[in-house]
PDB file of C-alpha atoms in Angstrom:
ATOM      1  CA  UNK S  20    -169.590   4.655  -7.888  1.00 67.00           C
ATOM      2  CA  UNK S  21    -169.028   2.904  -4.619  1.00 69.00           C
ATOM      3  CA  UNK S  22    -165.438   2.039  -3.743  1.00 86.00           C
ATOM      4  CA  UNK S  23    -164.122  -0.150  -0.966  1.00 93.00           C
ATOM      5  CA  UNK S  24    -160.473   0.321  -0.094  1.00 95.00           C
ATOM      6  CA  UNK S  25    -158.647  -2.310   1.927  1.00 97.00           C
ATOM      7  CA  UNK S  26    -155.205  -2.124   3.513  1.00 97.00           C
ATOM      8  CA  UNK S  27    -152.619  -3.445   3.792  1.00 97.00           C
ATOM      9  CA  UNK S  28    -152.258  -5.387   0.567  1.00 96.00           C
ATOM     10  CA  UNK S  29    -149.847  -7.876   2.146  1.00 96.00           C
ATOM     11  CA  UNK S  30    -148.862  -8.740   5.694  1.00 97.00           C
ATOM     12  CA  UNK S  31    -146.205 -11.181   6.811  1.00 97.00           C
ATOM     13  CA  UNK S  32    -146.245 -11.928  10.524  1.00 98.00           C
ATOM     14  CA  UNK S  33    -144.443 -14.254  12.869  1.00 98.00           C
ATOM     15  CA  UNK S  34    -146.669 -16.929  14.336  1.00 98.00           C
ATOM     16  CA  UNK S  35    -148.125 -15.598  17.571  1.00 98.00           C
ATOM     17  CA  UNK S  36    -148.163 -11.967  16.436  1.00 98.00           C
ATOM     18  CA  UNK S  37    -151.386 -10.047  15.926  1.00 98.00           C
ATOM     19  CA  UNK S  38    -152.758  -8.994  12.552  1.00 98.00           C
ATOM     20  CA  UNK S  39    -155.242  -6.329  11.462  1.00 98.00           C
ATOM     21  CA  UNK S  40    -156.757  -5.458   8.108  1.00 98.00           C
ATOM     22  CA  UNK S  41    -158.780  -2.305   7.494  1.00 98.00           C
ATOM     23  CA  UNK S  42    -161.577  -1.460   5.125  1.00 97.00           C
ATOM     24  CA  UNK S  43    -162.898   1.956   4.099  1.00 97.00           C
ATOM     25  CA  UNK S  44    -165.885   2.745   1.929  1.00 95.00           C
ATOM     26  CA  UNK S  45    -166.549   5.931  -0.001  1.00 90.00           C
ATOM     27  CA  UNK S  46    -170.252   5.650   0.885  1.00 91.00           C
ATOM     28  CA  UNK S  47    -172.367   4.558   3.844  1.00 93.00           C
ATOM     29  CA  UNK S  48    -172.962   0.818   3.886  1.00 93.00           C
ATOM     30  CA  UNK S  49    -176.048  -1.144   4.863  1.00 92.00           C
ATOM     31  CA  UNK S  50    -173.812  -4.007   5.926  1.00 93.00           C
ATOM     32  CA  UNK S  51    -170.261  -5.233   5.609  1.00 96.00           C
ATOM     33  CA  UNK S  52    -169.204  -8.824   5.129  1.00 97.00           C
ATOM     34  CA  UNK S  53    -165.850 -10.508   5.636  1.00 98.00           C
ATOM     35  CA  UNK S  54    -164.569 -13.486   3.687  1.00 98.00           C
ATOM     36  CA  UNK S  55    -161.474 -15.659   3.879  1.00 98.00           C
ATOM     37  CA  UNK S  56    -159.874 -17.355   0.889  1.00 98.00           C
ATOM     38  CA  UNK S  57    -157.274 -20.024   1.576  1.00 97.00           C
ATOM     39  CA  UNK S  58    -154.516 -20.456  -1.039  1.00 95.00           C
ATOM     40  CA  UNK S  59    -156.000 -22.347  -3.986  1.00 94.00           C
ATOM     41  CA  UNK S  60    -159.475 -22.152  -2.495  1.00 97.00           C
ATOM     42  CA  UNK S  61    -162.583 -20.045  -2.843  1.00 97.00           C
ATOM     43  CA  UNK S  62    -163.841 -17.156  -0.680  1.00 97.00           C
ATOM     44  CA  UNK S  63    -165.685 -18.384   2.396  1.00 98.00           C
ATOM     45  CA  UNK S  64    -168.027 -16.155   4.358  1.00 97.00           C
ATOM     46  CA  UNK S  65    -166.847 -15.339   7.889  1.00 98.00           C
ATOM     47  CA  UNK S  66    -169.236 -12.763   9.305  1.00 98.00           C
ATOM     48  CA  UNK S  67    -171.668  -9.959   8.551  1.00 97.00           C
ATOM     49  CA  UNK S  68    -171.894  -6.680  10.470  1.00 97.00           C
ATOM     50  CA  UNK S  69    -175.035  -4.573  10.212  1.00 95.00           C
ATOM     51  CA  UNK S  70    -175.268  -2.148  13.116  1.00 97.00           C
ATOM     52  CA  UNK S  71    -173.299   1.044  13.600  1.00 97.00           C
ATOM     53  CA  UNK S  72    -170.400   0.440  16.011  1.00 97.00           C
ATOM     54  CA  UNK S  73    -171.011  -3.297  16.055  1.00 97.00           C
ATOM     55  CA  UNK S  74    -168.266  -5.588  17.375  1.00 98.00           C
ATOM     56  CA  UNK S  75    -168.350  -9.339  16.880  1.00 98.00           C
ATOM     57  CA  UNK S  76    -165.883 -12.030  17.915  1.00 98.00           C
ATOM     58  CA  UNK S  77    -165.119 -15.462  16.567  1.00 97.00           C
ATOM     59  CA  UNK S  78    -162.491 -17.082  18.770  1.00 97.00           C
ATOM     60  CA  UNK S  79    -159.285 -15.145  17.982  1.00 98.00           C
ATOM     61  CA  UNK S  80    -160.964 -12.955  15.328  1.00 98.00           C
ATOM     62  CA  UNK S  81    -162.548  -9.602  16.215  1.00 98.00           C
ATOM     63  CA  UNK S  82    -164.627  -7.691  13.684  1.00 98.00           C
ATOM     64  CA  UNK S  83    -165.679  -4.059  14.030  1.00 98.00           C
ATOM     65  CA  UNK S  84    -168.048  -1.835  12.068  1.00 98.00           C
ATOM     66  CA  UNK S  85    -167.488   1.897  12.342  1.00 97.00           C
ATOM     67  CA  UNK S  86    -169.975   4.330  13.851  1.00 97.00           C
ATOM     68  CA  UNK S  87    -170.553   5.982  10.481  1.00 96.00           C
ATOM     69  CA  UNK S  88    -170.921   2.574   8.812  1.00 96.00           C
ATOM     70  CA  UNK S  89    -168.150   3.445   6.367  1.00 96.00           C
ATOM     71  CA  UNK S  90    -165.245   1.486   7.775  1.00 97.00           C
ATOM     72  CA  UNK S  91    -164.508  -1.868   9.295  1.00 98.00           C
ATOM     73  CA  UNK S  92    -161.615  -3.902  10.627  1.00 98.00           C
ATOM     74  CA  UNK S  93    -160.667  -7.496  11.245  1.00 98.00           C
ATOM     75  CA  UNK S  94    -158.182  -8.240  13.991  1.00 98.00           C
ATOM     76  CA  UNK S  95    -156.603 -11.639  14.584  1.00 98.00           C
ATOM     77  CA  UNK S  96    -154.954 -12.216  17.947  1.00 98.00           C
ATOM     78  CA  UNK S  97    -151.944 -14.526  18.148  1.00 98.00           C
ATOM     79  CA  UNK S  98    -151.907 -15.677  14.539  1.00 98.00           C
ATOM     80  CA  UNK S  99    -151.480 -19.334  13.686  1.00 98.00           C
ATOM     81  CA  UNK S 100    -150.333 -20.961  10.453  1.00 97.00           C
ATOM     82  CA  UNK S 101    -153.950 -21.939   9.783  1.00 97.00           C
ATOM     83  CA  UNK S 102    -154.793 -18.240   9.455  1.00 98.00           C
ATOM     84  CA  UNK S 103    -152.897 -17.874   6.164  1.00 98.00           C
ATOM     85  CA  UNK S 104    -154.963 -16.729   3.225  1.00 98.00           C
ATOM     86  CA  UNK S 105    -156.543 -13.641   1.730  1.00 97.00           C
ATOM     87  CA  UNK S 106    -159.083 -11.726   3.782  1.00 98.00           C
ATOM     88  CA  UNK S 107    -161.679  -9.711   1.901  1.00 98.00           C
ATOM     89  CA  UNK S 108    -164.117  -7.180   3.159  1.00 97.00           C
ATOM     90  CA  UNK S 109    -167.209  -6.584   1.050  1.00 95.00           C
ATOM     91  CA  UNK S 110    -169.508  -3.635   1.501  1.00 93.00           C
ATOM     92  CA  UNK S 111    -173.170  -3.542   0.574  1.00 87.00           C
ATOM     93  CA  UNK S 112    -174.458  -0.094  -0.281  1.00 79.00           C
ATOM     94  CA  UNK S 113    -178.173   0.491   0.272  1.00 71.00           C
ATOM     95  CA  UNK S 114    -180.084  -0.980  -2.652  1.00 66.00           C
ATOM     96  CA  UNK S 115    -176.891  -1.675  -4.552  1.00 69.00           C
ATOM     97  CA  UNK S 116    -174.468  -4.476  -5.129  1.00 80.00           C
ATOM     98  CA  UNK S 117    -171.795  -6.015  -2.931  1.00 87.00           C
ATOM     99  CA  UNK S 118    -168.394  -4.466  -3.607  1.00 90.00           C
ATOM    100  CA  UNK S 119    -165.291  -6.363  -2.556  1.00 93.00           C
ATOM    101  CA  UNK S 120    -162.138  -4.762  -1.265  1.00 95.00           C
ATOM    102  CA  UNK S 121    -158.854  -5.755  -2.905  1.00 95.00           C
ATOM    103  CA  UNK S 122    -158.079  -8.174  -0.083  1.00 96.00           C
ATOM    104  CA  UNK S 123    -155.196  -8.515   2.367  1.00 97.00           C
ATOM    105  CA  UNK S 124    -152.879 -11.470   1.851  1.00 97.00           C
ATOM    106  CA  UNK S 125    -151.711 -12.840   5.190  1.00 98.00           C
ATOM    107  CA  UNK S 126    -148.628 -15.010   5.489  1.00 98.00           C
ATOM    108  CA  UNK S 127    -147.620 -16.492   8.827  1.00 98.00           C
ATOM    109  CA  UNK S 128    -144.055 -17.587   9.522  1.00 96.00           C
ATOM    110  CA  UNK S 129    -143.652 -20.411  12.008  1.00 92.00           C
TER     111      UNK S 129
ATOM    112  CA  UNK X  21    -173.881 -32.167  -0.892  1.00 66.00           C
ATOM    113  CA  UNK X  22    -172.159 -29.436  -2.846  1.00 70.00           C
ATOM    114  CA  UNK X  23    -173.932 -26.107  -2.402  1.00 93.00           C
ATOM    115  CA  UNK X  24    -172.523 -24.210  -5.388  1.00 97.00           C
ATOM    116  CA  UNK X  25    -170.916 -26.355  -8.043  1.00 97.00           C
ATOM    117  CA  UNK X  26    -169.245 -25.138 -11.185  1.00 97.00           C
ATOM    118  CA  UNK X  27    -167.709 -27.046 -14.047  1.00 97.00           C
ATOM    119  CA  UNK X  28    -165.137 -27.503 -15.314  1.00 98.00           C
ATOM    120  CA  UNK X  29    -162.614 -26.941 -12.538  1.00 97.00           C
ATOM    121  CA  UNK X  30    -159.798 -26.424 -15.034  1.00 98.00           C
ATOM    122  CA  UNK X  31    -160.025 -25.166 -18.587  1.00 97.00           C
ATOM    123  CA  UNK X  32    -156.986 -24.933 -20.841  1.00 97.00           C
ATOM    124  CA  UNK X  33    -157.664 -23.768 -24.360  1.00 97.00           C
ATOM    125  CA  UNK X  34    -156.239 -21.783 -27.227  1.00 97.00           C
ATOM    126  CA  UNK X  35    -156.762 -18.181 -28.119  1.00 97.00           C
ATOM    127  CA  UNK X  36    -159.763 -17.611 -30.340  1.00 97.00           C
ATOM    128  CA  UNK X  37    -161.769 -20.579 -29.053  1.00 97.00           C
ATOM    129  CA  UNK X  38    -165.253 -20.378 -27.534  1.00 98.00           C
ATOM    130  CA  UNK X  39    -165.908 -21.989 -24.151  1.00 98.00           C
ATOM    131  CA  UNK X  40    -168.612 -22.255 -21.518  1.00 98.00           C
ATOM    132  CA  UNK X  41    -168.561 -22.582 -17.743  1.00 98.00           C
ATOM    133  CA  UNK X  42    -171.580 -23.946 -15.899  1.00 98.00           C
ATOM    134  CA  UNK X  43    -172.813 -23.212 -12.401  1.00 98.00           C
ATOM    135  CA  UNK X  44    -175.552 -24.727 -10.295  1.00 97.00           C
ATOM    136  CA  UNK X  45    -176.665 -23.994  -6.732  1.00 97.00           C
ATOM    137  CA  UNK X  46    -178.904 -26.129  -4.539  1.00 97.00           C
ATOM    138  CA  UNK X  47    -179.331 -23.593  -1.744  1.00 96.00           C
ATOM    139  CA  UNK X  48    -182.593 -22.139  -3.001  1.00 95.00           C
ATOM    140  CA  UNK X  49    -180.998 -18.715  -3.386  1.00 95.00           C
ATOM    141  CA  UNK X  50    -182.603 -16.101  -5.615  1.00 93.00           C
ATOM    142  CA  UNK X  51    -179.424 -14.410  -6.851  1.00 94.00           C
ATOM    143  CA  UNK X  52    -176.390 -15.776  -8.663  1.00 95.00           C
ATOM    144  CA  UNK X  53    -173.134 -14.098  -9.649  1.00 95.00           C
ATOM    145  CA  UNK X  54    -170.051 -14.449 -11.797  1.00 96.00           C
ATOM    146  CA  UNK X  55    -166.743 -13.045 -10.553  1.00 96.00           C
ATOM    147  CA  UNK X  56    -163.325 -12.870 -12.204  1.00 96.00           C
ATOM    148  CA  UNK X  57    -160.264 -13.145  -9.973  1.00 96.00           C
ATOM    149  CA  UNK X  58    -156.954 -12.130 -11.498  1.00 92.00           C
ATOM    150  CA  UNK X  59    -153.457 -13.136 -10.446  1.00 88.00           C
ATOM    151  CA  UNK X  60    -153.383 -10.354  -7.843  1.00 85.00           C
ATOM    152  CA  UNK X  61    -156.449 -11.885  -6.153  1.00 86.00           C
ATOM    153  CA  UNK X  62    -158.731  -8.977  -7.003  1.00 90.00           C
ATOM    154  CA  UNK X  63    -162.373 -10.149  -7.154  1.00 93.00           C
ATOM    155  CA  UNK X  64    -164.299  -8.341  -9.862  1.00 91.00           C
ATOM    156  CA  UNK X  65    -168.056  -8.749 -10.237  1.00 91.00           C
ATOM    157  CA  UNK X  66    -169.060  -9.440 -13.820  1.00 93.00           C
ATOM    158  CA  UNK X  67    -172.740 -10.326 -13.784  1.00 92.00           C
ATOM    159  CA  UNK X  68    -175.576 -10.958 -11.390  1.00 92.00           C
ATOM    160  CA  UNK X  69    -178.963 -12.547 -11.957  1.00 91.00           C
ATOM    161  CA  UNK X  70    -181.940 -12.365  -9.631  1.00 90.00           C
ATOM    162  CA  UNK X  71    -184.651 -14.929 -10.391  1.00 85.00           C
ATOM    163  CA  UNK X  72    -183.342 -15.296 -13.942  1.00 82.00           C
ATOM    164  CA  UNK X  73    -183.274 -11.539 -14.526  1.00 87.00           C
ATOM    165  CA  UNK X  74    -179.989  -9.762 -15.224  1.00 88.00           C
ATOM    166  CA  UNK X  75    -179.487  -7.116 -12.513  1.00 84.00           C
ATOM    167  CA  UNK X  76    -175.763  -6.408 -12.651  1.00 82.00           C
ATOM    168  CA  UNK X  77    -173.886  -6.157 -15.910  1.00 80.00           C
ATOM    169  CA  UNK X  78    -170.495  -4.645 -15.271  1.00 82.00           C
ATOM    170  CA  UNK X  79    -168.184  -3.334 -17.931  1.00 80.00           C
ATOM    171  CA  UNK X  80    -166.965  -6.562 -19.445  1.00 89.00           C
ATOM    172  CA  UNK X  81    -166.320  -7.322 -23.116  1.00 91.00           C
ATOM    173  CA  UNK X  82    -169.438  -8.436 -24.964  1.00 92.00           C
ATOM    174  CA  UNK X  83    -167.572 -11.659 -25.744  1.00 96.00           C
ATOM    175  CA  UNK X  84    -168.821 -12.705 -22.301  1.00 96.00           C
ATOM    176  CA  UNK X  85    -172.474 -13.710 -22.246  1.00 95.00           C
ATOM    177  CA  UNK X  86    -174.262 -15.067 -19.180  1.00 94.00           C
ATOM    178  CA  UNK X  87    -177.352 -17.205 -19.390  1.00 94.00           C
ATOM    179  CA  UNK X  88    -179.701 -18.242 -16.594  1.00 94.00           C
ATOM    180  CA  UNK X  89    -182.139 -20.981 -17.656  1.00 92.00           C
ATOM    181  CA  UNK X  90    -183.625 -21.057 -14.153  1.00 92.00           C
ATOM    182  CA  UNK X  91    -182.797 -19.534 -10.806  1.00 91.00           C
ATOM    183  CA  UNK X  92    -180.614 -22.498  -9.802  1.00 96.00           C
ATOM    184  CA  UNK X  93    -178.329 -22.217 -12.830  1.00 96.00           C
ATOM    185  CA  UNK X  94    -176.111 -19.505 -14.246  1.00 96.00           C
ATOM    186  CA  UNK X  95    -173.784 -20.293 -17.111  1.00 97.00           C
ATOM    187  CA  UNK X  96    -171.073 -18.167 -18.678  1.00 97.00           C
ATOM    188  CA  UNK X  97    -170.164 -18.359 -22.342  1.00 97.00           C
ATOM    189  CA  UNK X  98    -167.011 -16.739 -23.639  1.00 97.00           C
ATOM    190  CA  UNK X  99    -166.397 -16.151 -27.347  1.00 97.00           C
ATOM    191  CA  UNK X 100    -163.047 -15.606 -29.054  1.00 97.00           C
ATOM    192  CA  UNK X 101    -160.939 -16.154 -25.962  1.00 97.00           C
ATOM    193  CA  UNK X 102    -157.983 -13.818 -25.451  1.00 96.00           C
ATOM    194  CA  UNK X 103    -154.810 -14.109 -23.373  1.00 96.00           C
ATOM    195  CA  UNK X 104    -156.155 -11.551 -20.899  1.00 94.00           C
ATOM    196  CA  UNK X 105    -159.106 -13.806 -20.118  1.00 96.00           C
ATOM    197  CA  UNK X 106    -156.811 -16.118 -18.159  1.00 97.00           C
ATOM    198  CA  UNK X 107    -158.048 -16.000 -14.575  1.00 97.00           C
ATOM    199  CA  UNK X 108    -160.095 -17.880 -12.025  1.00 98.00           C
ATOM    200  CA  UNK X 109    -163.844 -17.471 -12.529  1.00 98.00           C
ATOM    201  CA  UNK X 110    -166.048 -17.904  -9.487  1.00 98.00           C
ATOM    202  CA  UNK X 111    -169.748 -18.480  -9.411  1.00 98.00           C
ATOM    203  CA  UNK X 112    -171.604 -17.470  -6.244  1.00 97.00           C
ATOM    204  CA  UNK X 113    -175.156 -17.348  -4.957  1.00 96.00           C
ATOM    205  CA  UNK X 114    -177.054 -15.581  -2.191  1.00 94.00           C
ATOM    206  CA  UNK X 115    -180.419 -14.260  -1.164  1.00 92.00           C
ATOM    207  CA  UNK X 116    -180.345 -10.535  -2.019  1.00 82.00           C
ATOM    208  CA  UNK X 117    -177.751  -8.762   0.186  1.00 80.00           C
ATOM    209  CA  UNK X 118    -177.096 -11.772   2.383  1.00 89.00           C
ATOM    210  CA  UNK X 119    -173.735 -13.586   2.480  1.00 93.00           C
ATOM    211  CA  UNK X 120    -172.596 -15.177  -0.740  1.00 95.00           C
ATOM    212  CA  UNK X 121    -171.643 -18.811  -1.189  1.00 97.00           C
ATOM    213  CA  UNK X 122    -168.909 -19.410  -3.736  1.00 98.00           C
ATOM    214  CA  UNK X 123    -168.166 -22.343  -5.974  1.00 98.00           C
ATOM    215  CA  UNK X 124    -164.684 -23.843  -6.135  1.00 97.00           C
ATOM    216  CA  UNK X 125    -163.757 -21.767  -9.179  1.00 98.00           C
ATOM    217  CA  UNK X 126    -162.813 -22.500 -12.783  1.00 98.00           C
ATOM    218  CA  UNK X 127    -159.160 -21.942 -13.603  1.00 97.00           C
ATOM    219  CA  UNK X 128    -159.042 -20.736 -17.189  1.00 97.00           C
ATOM    220  CA  UNK X 129    -155.704 -20.719 -18.996  1.00 97.00           C
ATOM    221  CA  UNK X 130    -155.372 -19.402 -22.517  1.00 96.00           C
ATOM    222  CA  UNK X 131    -152.452 -20.683 -24.573  1.00 92.00           C
TER     223      UNK X 131
END
């Protein structure tokens, strides 16, 4: 079945440093979605990528979808304490269900 | 207005009991989900209903039984609760493969 691998599992950064989390799927995806879950909260949708090679930006966050539509990344520039939480990628295989990666827990030291 | 609401928010109960969690969405979505999130934050899909029809039924114990009376509601009943059932259970809704909206979660603790 479809698997979505996400690394790293944890990342501790100093405030102001950059952060990246990576997602890899065992199969080609129709789209990939990214979610953020604050501590004690619920996953909140951030963005959806559909096209091969697509790059989207939201302020300090940059999202990329690979050319083969099997991998994706989320990059945060100059992290802030408000960025703490768990970031999940979720891949949607054609005609199938959404499969979440294991998530990357981000901690930011001020 | 709350988009996806689930109740209760906290559930503390003893092993062997039966309990239910309710979920309602007012977004007009056609698909609803139940997820289990363990202490390591892993989100595992349990069930999915599309217009009241069960479309995803992952490998979960048959002590867990979902029920969708209409497309705005998806409830989860759990029989004979076990220690390993302790987790946060999230309800979510979406239109097909579009982004999912999650409820606040139900924190289930088994004593």
